[in-house]
Short mmCIF file of N, CA, C and O in Angstrom, two decimals:
data_model
loop_
_atom_site.label_atom_id
_atom_site.label_comp_id
_atom_site.label_asym_id
_atom_site.label_seq_id
_atom_site.Cartn_x
_atom_site.Cartn_y
_atom_site.Cartn_z
N UNK A 1 -3.69 -2.57 16.49
CA UNK A 1 -4.69 -2.54 16.17
C UNK A 1 -6.13 -1.50 15.99
O UNK A 1 -6.58 -1.02 16.94
N UNK A 2 -6.65 -1.64 14.42
CA UNK A 2 -7.59 -0.23 14.63
C UNK A 2 -7.80 -0.70 12.83
O UNK A 2 -7.63 -0.59 11.67
N UNK A 3 -9.41 -0.83 13.17
CA UNK A 3 -9.92 -0.92 11.82
C UNK A 3 -9.20 -2.36 11.27
O UNK A 3 -9.33 -2.30 9.87
N UNK A 4 -9.58 -3.30 11.14
CA UNK A 4 -8.90 -4.83 10.89
C UNK A 4 -7.08 -4.31 10.15
O UNK A 4 -6.76 -5.57 9.14
N UNK A 5 -6.21 -3.02 10.81
CA UNK A 5 -5.43 -3.37 10.35
C UNK A 5 -4.11 -3.43 11.64
O UNK A 5 -4.47 -2.83 12.15
N UNK A 6 -3.10 -4.05 11.67
CA UNK A 6 -2.23 -3.50 12.61
C UNK A 6 -1.57 -2.02 12.42
O UNK A 6 -0.88 -2.84 11.16
N UNK A 7 -1.48 -1.29 13.00
CA UNK A 7 0.24 -0.74 12.89
C UNK A 7 1.06 -0.04 14.10
O UNK A 7 0.79 -0.09 14.63
N UNK A 8 2.36 -0.70 13.38
CA UNK A 8 3.84 -0.06 13.84
C UNK A 8 4.47 1.00 14.00
O UNK A 8 3.96 2.34 12.68
N UNK A 9 3.93 1.93 15.25
CA UNK A 9 4.23 3.42 14.89
C UNK A 9 5.15 3.03 16.16
O UNK A 9 5.23 2.69 17.37
N UNK A 10 5.88 4.48 16.47
CA UNK A 10 7.34 4.68 17.92
C UNK A 10 6.13 5.40 18.36
O UNK A 10 5.70 6.37 18.54
N UNK A 11 6.49 5.32 20.14
CA UNK A 11 6.12 5.60 21.02
C UNK A 11 6.51 7.13 20.91
O UNK A 11 8.08 7.56 20.86
N UNK A 12 5.66 8.14 20.64
CA UNK A 12 6.39 9.46 21.20
C UNK A 12 6.49 10.49 19.43
O UNK A 12 6.41 11.38 19.55
N UNK A 13 6.18 9.56 18.34
CA UNK A 13 6.38 10.30 17.27
C UNK A 13 5.10 10.26 16.17
O UNK A 13 4.38 9.39 16.42
N UNK A 14 4.95 11.29 15.62
CA UNK A 14 4.20 10.52 14.83
C UNK A 14 3.92 9.87 13.39
O UNK A 14 5.78 10.08 13.17
N UNK A 15 3.37 9.26 12.64
CA UNK A 15 3.18 8.82 11.29
C UNK A 15 3.65 7.15 11.88
O UNK A 15 3.60 7.03 13.17
N UNK A 16 3.66 6.51 10.75
CA UNK A 16 2.85 5.35 11.03
C UNK A 16 4.60 4.46 10.11
O UNK A 16 4.69 4.97 9.28
N UNK A 17 5.05 3.19 11.17
CA UNK A 17 6.59 2.87 10.23
C UNK A 17 5.87 1.88 9.21
O UNK A 17 5.90 1.67 8.12
N UNK A 18 5.04 1.21 9.80
CA UNK A 18 4.44 -0.28 8.75
C UNK A 18 2.96 -0.35 9.45
O UNK A 18 2.07 -0.07 10.73
N UNK A 19 2.03 -1.16 8.10
CA UNK A 19 0.80 -1.06 8.49
C UNK A 19 0.28 -2.50 7.26
O UNK A 19 0.79 -2.44 6.78
N UNK A 20 -0.25 -3.17 7.74
CA UNK A 20 -0.47 -4.41 7.80
C UNK A 20 -2.00 -5.33 8.15
O UNK A 20 -2.38 -4.06 8.96
N UNK A 21 -2.63 -5.98 6.70
CA UNK A 21 -3.86 -6.17 7.08
C UNK A 21 -3.81 -7.12 8.20
O UNK A 21 -2.65 -8.15 8.40
N UNK A 22 -4.46 -7.50 8.87
CA UNK A 22 -4.67 -8.32 10.09
C UNK A 22 -4.24 -9.76 9.38
O UNK A 22 -4.14 -10.91 9.98
N UNK A 23 -5.51 -9.85 8.29
CA UNK A 23 -5.41 -11.38 7.61
C UNK A 23 -3.70 -11.23 6.82
O UNK A 23 -3.65 -12.67 6.77
N UNK A 24 -2.82 -10.45 6.67
CA UNK A 24 -1.90 -10.83 6.37
C UNK A 24 -0.69 -11.02 7.76
O UNK A 24 0.74 -11.70 7.25
N UNK A 25 -0.53 -10.72 8.56
CA UNK A 25 0.12 -11.79 9.83
C UNK A 25 0.00 -12.41 9.83
O UNK A 25 -1.21 -14.01 10.48
N UNK A 26 0.86 -13.79 9.63
CA UNK A 26 0.63 -14.85 9.71
C UNK A 26 -0.03 -16.18 10.51
O UNK A 26 -0.24 -16.40 11.25
N UNK A 27 0.79 -15.08 12.00
CA UNK A 27 0.31 -15.99 13.40
C UNK A 27 0.13 -14.68 14.15
O UNK A 27 1.37 -13.98 15.37
N UNK A 28 -1.52 -14.17 14.13
CA UNK A 28 -1.30 -12.74 14.92
C UNK A 28 -1.32 -13.30 16.69
O UNK A 28 -0.92 -12.35 17.02
N UNK A 29 -1.29 -14.48 17.22
CA UNK A 29 -1.75 -14.01 18.05
C UNK A 29 -0.01 -14.16 18.46
O UNK A 29 0.37 -13.51 20.20
N UNK A 30 0.87 -14.87 18.44
CA UNK A 30 2.61 -14.82 18.87
C UNK A 30 2.55 -13.80 18.90
O UNK A 30 3.63 -12.80 19.39
N UNK A 31 2.69 -12.65 17.22
CA UNK A 31 2.92 -11.79 17.00
C UNK A 31 2.14 -10.68 18.27
O UNK A 31 3.24 -9.26 18.44
N UNK A 32 0.75 -11.05 18.73
CA UNK A 32 0.56 -9.76 20.05
C UNK A 32 1.45 -9.69 20.63
O UNK A 32 1.62 -9.05 21.43
N UNK A 33 1.36 -11.22 21.48
CA UNK A 33 2.59 -10.69 22.07
C UNK A 33 3.61 -10.43 22.37
O UNK A 33 4.61 -10.57 23.30
N UNK A 34 4.67 -10.92 21.17
CA UNK A 34 6.10 -10.06 20.88
C UNK A 34 5.53 -8.22 21.58
O UNK A 34 6.24 -7.88 22.10
N UNK A 35 4.91 -7.97 20.99
CA UNK A 35 4.62 -6.37 21.20
C UNK A 35 4.45 -6.46 21.88
O UNK A 35 4.63 -5.23 22.99
N UNK A 36 3.08 -7.11 22.67
CA UNK A 36 3.04 -7.03 24.61
C UNK A 36 4.22 -6.99 25.61
O UNK A 36 5.11 -6.34 26.15
N UNK A 37 5.39 -7.98 24.94
CA UNK A 37 6.49 -7.78 25.61
C UNK A 37 7.46 -7.11 25.68
O UNK A 37 8.05 -6.49 25.84
N UNK A 38 7.64 -6.78 23.88
CA UNK A 38 8.18 -5.42 23.61
C UNK A 38 7.88 -3.95 24.62
O UNK A 38 8.90 -3.24 24.98
N UNK A 39 6.45 -3.82 24.59
CA UNK A 39 6.60 -2.96 25.35
C UNK A 39 6.58 -2.55 26.77
O UNK A 39 7.16 -1.79 27.62
N UNK A 40 6.30 -4.01 27.42
CA UNK A 40 7.38 -4.23 28.56
C UNK A 40 8.11 -3.63 28.44
O UNK A 40 8.66 -3.88 30.22
N UNK A 41 9.04 -3.51 27.80
CA UNK A 41 10.76 -3.82 27.81
C UNK A 41 10.70 -5.06 28.35
O UNK A 41 12.75 -5.40 28.61
N UNK A 42 10.68 -6.15 27.91
CA UNK A 42 11.15 -7.73 28.05
C UNK A 42 11.71 -8.22 26.94
O UNK A 42 12.07 -8.83 26.94
#
């Protein structure tokens, strides 16, 4: 998250795959949990 936006990027690559305002994410808590799991390899 950065300045009120969620930015989706691939580690080691430049550029952003997707950007959305935090208010556009229906369940931000669940989304952030999924992101943490994906980063951990789970």
